[in-house]
Amino acid sequence: MGASGTSDRSTADGRADSRKDPRRFGKALIDAATLARRVEQLGKQITADYAGREVVAVGILKGAAFFYTDLVRHVGVPLVVEFLRVESYGGRTSSSGEVQLVSDTDAADVGGRHVLIVEDIVDSGVTMQYLRKLFLAREPASLATCTLLDKPSRRRIDVPLDYVGFKVADLFVVGYGMDHGGRYRNLPYIAALEGAQAP
Ligand code: IMP
Ligand code: MG
């Protein structure tokens, strides 16, 4: 059946099944236009702050990929694109507390360079703390952190955040790169996932 098939999109009683059609749940917490405006502002701020320097921008996969590619297109200083992949959640809605480095940047040697870590969301702070330690050990000229979303109510480790797009309440959010069990990353806006409130 082609992508237009709809027979598997409803439950037995005819209600939409949000697990199968993510676009049917919740209203946007942050809509696409608001995201675009804020991402542009962050890019301009980074451009001003890094004037005369080259930045190694490290996007954290997979969640930050969407934010990252939008952000770097608004950065007007020389910029090296790098990605790194960590995992800590599995299919749960709160961090296991253990971060695993799944794949490193190509340019592991960032010594003497200006590194900017780009994350999707900082929740407990465990992941950002892990990333900061990883890069500080490589002795960069400077290390800064950028996150699209900040959930300060859930912080367990106090990590410095240099650029924050939006502060959000204690909700499990999906869309614009963020997932639940691998789904919903492709939503063009950010929504709260109902029934998945973190403990
Ligand atoms: P932390 O280590 O608890 O700060 O969690 C950071 C990582 O968990 C982020 O990079 C996200 O990938 C993921 N995460 C935290 N909160 C959410 C959420 O509300 N929705 C989706 N992913 C989240
Ligand atoms: Mg992440």
Short mmCIF file of C-alpha atoms and ligand atoms in Angstrom, two decimals:
data_model
loop_
_atom_site.label_atom_id
_atom_site.label_comp_id
_atom_site.label_asym_id
_atom_site.label_seq_id
_atom_site.Cartn_x
_atom_site.Cartn_y
_atom_site.Cartn_z
CA MET A 1 0.00 0.00 0.00
CA GLY A 2 1.23 3.50 -0.77
CA ALA A 3 1.90 6.27 1.73
CA SER A 4 -1.63 7.54 1.26
CA GLY A 5 -3.14 4.43 2.84
CA THR A 6 -5.20 5.30 5.88
CA SER A 7 -6.61 1.98 6.99
CA ASP A 8 -3.99 1.58 9.72
CA ARG A 9 -4.41 5.06 11.16
CA SER A 10 -7.48 4.49 13.31
CA THR A 11 -8.27 2.42 16.34
CA ALA A 12 -11.10 -0.12 16.28
CA ASP A 13 -13.60 2.52 17.44
CA GLY A 14 -12.48 4.93 14.72
CA ARG A 15 -10.47 7.33 16.85
CA ALA A 16 -7.17 8.58 15.49
CA ASP A 17 -4.24 6.59 16.80
CA SER A 18 -1.61 9.17 17.72
CA ARG A 19 1.13 6.53 17.90
CA LYS A 20 0.69 5.91 14.19
CA ASP A 21 0.01 9.45 13.05
CA PRO A 22 2.06 11.82 15.17
CA ARG A 23 0.59 14.88 13.50
CA ARG A 24 -2.76 14.24 15.17
CA PHE A 25 -1.72 14.73 18.74
CA GLY A 26 -1.37 17.80 20.87
CA LYS A 27 -1.18 21.38 19.77
CA ALA A 28 2.20 22.93 19.22
CA LEU A 29 4.02 24.05 22.33
CA ILE A 30 6.38 26.02 20.10
CA ASP A 31 5.26 26.49 16.52
CA ALA A 32 7.49 26.44 13.44
CA ALA A 33 7.51 30.21 12.91
CA THR A 34 8.48 30.87 16.53
CA LEU A 35 11.25 28.26 16.27
CA ALA A 36 12.59 29.83 13.08
CA ARG A 37 12.66 33.33 14.58
CA ARG A 38 14.48 32.24 17.73
CA VAL A 39 16.99 30.06 15.85
CA GLU A 40 17.85 33.02 13.62
CA GLN A 41 18.40 35.20 16.71
CA LEU A 42 20.70 32.60 18.24
CA GLY A 43 22.68 32.38 15.00
CA LYS A 44 23.13 36.16 14.95
CA GLN A 45 24.22 36.18 18.58
CA ILE A 46 26.79 33.44 17.91
CA THR A 47 28.02 35.35 14.86
CA ALA A 48 28.58 38.47 16.95
CA ASP A 49 30.23 36.59 19.82
CA TYR A 50 32.66 34.69 17.58
CA ALA A 51 33.63 37.61 15.33
CA GLY A 52 37.14 37.06 13.96
CA ARG A 53 37.26 33.43 15.11
CA GLU A 54 36.47 30.06 13.60
CA VAL A 55 34.04 27.86 15.47
CA VAL A 56 33.90 24.06 15.53
CA ALA A 57 30.17 23.48 16.00
CA VAL A 58 29.46 20.00 17.34
CA GLY A 59 25.86 18.85 16.84
CA ILE A 60 24.72 16.10 19.17
CA LEU A 61 22.90 13.33 17.30
CA LYS A 62 20.28 12.52 16.77
CA GLY A 63 18.09 15.04 18.59
CA ALA A 64 19.94 18.25 17.76
CA ALA A 65 20.31 17.54 14.03
CA PHE A 66 17.29 19.58 12.93
CA PHE A 67 18.05 22.57 15.17
CA TYR A 68 21.73 22.36 14.25
CA THR A 69 21.31 22.57 10.49
CA ASP A 70 18.92 25.52 10.83
CA LEU A 71 21.20 27.27 13.33
CA VAL A 72 24.49 27.02 11.44
CA ARG A 73 22.90 28.57 8.36
CA HIS A 74 22.49 31.74 10.41
CA VAL A 75 26.10 31.78 11.61
CA GLY A 76 28.26 34.16 9.62
CA VAL A 77 31.73 33.31 10.92
CA PRO A 78 33.91 30.48 9.59
CA LEU A 79 32.42 27.27 10.92
CA VAL A 80 33.43 23.60 10.87
CA VAL A 81 30.52 21.16 10.96
CA GLU A 82 30.97 18.20 13.28
CA PHE A 83 28.59 15.67 14.80
CA LEU A 84 28.85 13.36 17.75
CA ARG A 85 26.37 10.75 18.88
CA VAL A 86 25.54 9.85 22.44
CA GLU A 87 22.78 7.74 23.91
CA SER A 88 21.25 7.72 27.34
CA TYR A 89 17.49 7.28 27.06
CA GLY A 90 16.63 4.06 25.28
CA GLY A 91 12.82 4.11 25.02
CA ARG A 92 12.28 5.81 28.36
CA THR A 93 11.26 9.39 29.11
CA SER A 94 13.94 10.08 31.70
CA SER A 95 17.66 9.64 31.43
CA SER A 96 19.24 6.39 32.57
CA GLY A 97 21.96 8.59 34.04
CA GLU A 98 24.58 6.83 31.98
CA VAL A 99 25.78 8.41 28.78
CA GLN A 100 27.41 6.36 26.06
CA LEU A 101 29.54 7.78 23.28
CA VAL A 102 28.21 6.02 20.20
CA SER A 103 30.30 7.91 17.65
CA ASP A 104 32.85 10.68 18.03
CA THR A 105 33.54 13.74 15.88
CA ASP A 106 35.83 13.29 12.86
CA ALA A 107 38.03 16.03 14.20
CA ALA A 108 38.71 14.58 17.64
CA ASP A 109 41.66 16.94 17.85
CA VAL A 110 40.01 20.21 18.82
CA GLY A 111 42.96 21.39 20.86
CA GLY A 112 43.35 25.17 20.57
CA ARG A 113 40.07 25.58 18.66
CA HIS A 114 36.78 27.22 19.63
CA VAL A 115 34.23 24.48 20.28
CA LEU A 116 30.49 25.04 20.49
CA ILE A 117 28.36 22.10 21.64
CA VAL A 118 24.86 22.19 20.12
CA GLU A 119 22.18 20.18 21.94
CA ASP A 120 18.43 19.79 21.55
CA ILE A 121 17.45 19.87 25.22
CA VAL A 122 19.10 19.94 28.61
CA ASP A 123 17.07 18.06 31.18
CA SER A 124 18.97 16.51 34.12
CA GLY A 125 22.20 17.99 32.78
CA VAL A 126 23.94 14.60 32.78
CA THR A 127 24.51 14.54 29.03
CA MET A 128 25.80 18.11 28.79
CA GLN A 129 28.10 17.53 31.74
CA TYR A 130 29.47 14.42 30.01
CA LEU A 131 30.01 16.36 26.78
CA ARG A 132 31.72 19.26 28.52
CA LYS A 133 34.15 16.92 30.26
CA LEU A 134 34.85 15.09 27.01
CA PHE A 135 35.73 18.31 25.18
CA LEU A 136 37.52 20.05 28.02
CA ALA A 137 39.92 17.08 28.16
CA ARG A 138 40.82 17.89 24.54
CA GLU A 139 41.98 21.36 25.59
CA PRO A 140 40.05 23.64 23.25
CA ALA A 141 40.80 27.38 23.14
CA SER A 142 37.21 27.87 24.36
CA LEU A 143 34.17 25.72 25.00
CA ALA A 144 30.60 27.00 24.85
CA THR A 145 27.22 25.29 25.04
CA CYS A 146 24.07 25.94 23.07
CA THR A 147 20.72 24.22 23.59
CA LEU A 148 17.42 24.80 21.89
CA LEU A 149 15.45 23.88 25.01
CA ASP A 150 16.21 24.09 28.69
CA LYS A 151 14.11 22.19 31.25
CA PRO A 152 15.55 23.72 34.43
CA SER A 153 13.05 22.13 36.82
CA ARG A 154 14.62 18.72 36.23
CA ARG A 155 18.26 19.69 36.62
CA ARG A 156 20.44 17.34 38.68
CA ILE A 157 23.79 18.75 37.58
CA ASP A 158 24.36 22.46 37.23
CA VAL A 159 25.89 22.87 33.77
CA PRO A 160 26.74 26.24 32.22
CA LEU A 161 24.56 27.06 29.20
CA ASP A 162 25.75 29.93 27.01
CA TYR A 163 22.95 29.97 24.43
CA VAL A 164 19.38 28.86 25.23
CA GLY A 165 16.52 28.99 22.74
CA PHE A 166 13.57 28.47 25.09
CA LYS A 167 12.92 27.40 28.65
CA VAL A 168 10.25 24.72 28.89
CA ALA A 169 8.16 23.30 31.71
CA ASP A 170 8.48 19.75 32.99
CA LEU A 171 6.87 18.04 30.00
CA PHE A 172 8.23 15.39 27.69
CA VAL A 173 8.51 17.15 24.36
CA VAL A 174 8.85 15.80 20.84
CA GLY A 175 9.36 17.20 17.36
CA TYR A 176 11.96 19.32 15.56
CA GLY A 177 14.48 16.54 16.18
CA MET A 178 13.29 15.28 19.53
CA ASP A 179 11.86 11.82 19.80
CA HIS A 180 10.10 9.31 21.93
CA GLY A 181 11.27 5.80 21.10
CA GLY A 182 12.64 7.05 17.77
CA ARG A 183 9.37 8.64 16.63
CA TYR A 184 8.13 12.21 16.05
CA ARG A 185 11.50 13.77 15.19
CA ASN A 186 10.14 14.98 11.86
CA LEU A 187 7.34 17.10 13.33
CA PRO A 188 8.08 20.67 12.16
CA TYR A 189 7.08 22.06 15.58
CA ILE A 190 7.55 21.08 19.22
CA ALA A 191 4.69 19.39 21.06
CA ALA A 192 4.23 17.84 24.49
CA LEU A 193 3.78 14.09 24.37
CA GLU A 194 0.65 13.36 26.32
CA GLY A 195 0.79 10.54 28.82
CA ALA A 196 4.57 10.52 28.79
CA GLN A 197 5.23 13.00 31.55
CA ALA A 198 8.57 12.27 33.11
CA PRO A 199 8.41 10.94 36.70
P1 IMP B 1 19.78 14.95 30.23
O1 IMP B 1 21.06 14.15 30.17
O2 IMP B 1 18.82 14.40 31.27
O3 IMP B 1 20.00 16.42 30.38
O4 IMP B 1 19.03 14.70 28.89
C1 IMP B 1 19.52 15.18 27.72
C2 IMP B 1 19.06 14.37 26.55
O5 IMP B 1 17.86 13.64 26.81
C3 IMP B 1 18.73 15.29 25.42
O6 IMP B 1 19.86 15.41 24.58
C4 IMP B 1 17.58 14.62 24.73
O7 IMP B 1 18.07 13.79 23.71
C5 IMP B 1 16.92 13.78 25.78
N1 IMP B 1 15.72 14.44 26.33
C6 IMP B 1 15.58 15.08 27.51
N2 IMP B 1 14.35 15.55 27.69
C7 IMP B 1 13.67 15.22 26.57
C8 IMP B 1 12.32 15.47 26.12
O8 IMP B 1 11.46 16.09 26.78
N3 IMP B 1 12.01 14.98 24.89
C9 IMP B 1 12.91 14.30 24.11
N4 IMP B 1 14.16 14.07 24.48
C10 IMP B 1 14.55 14.52 25.71
MG MG B 2 19.96 14.51 22.68
#
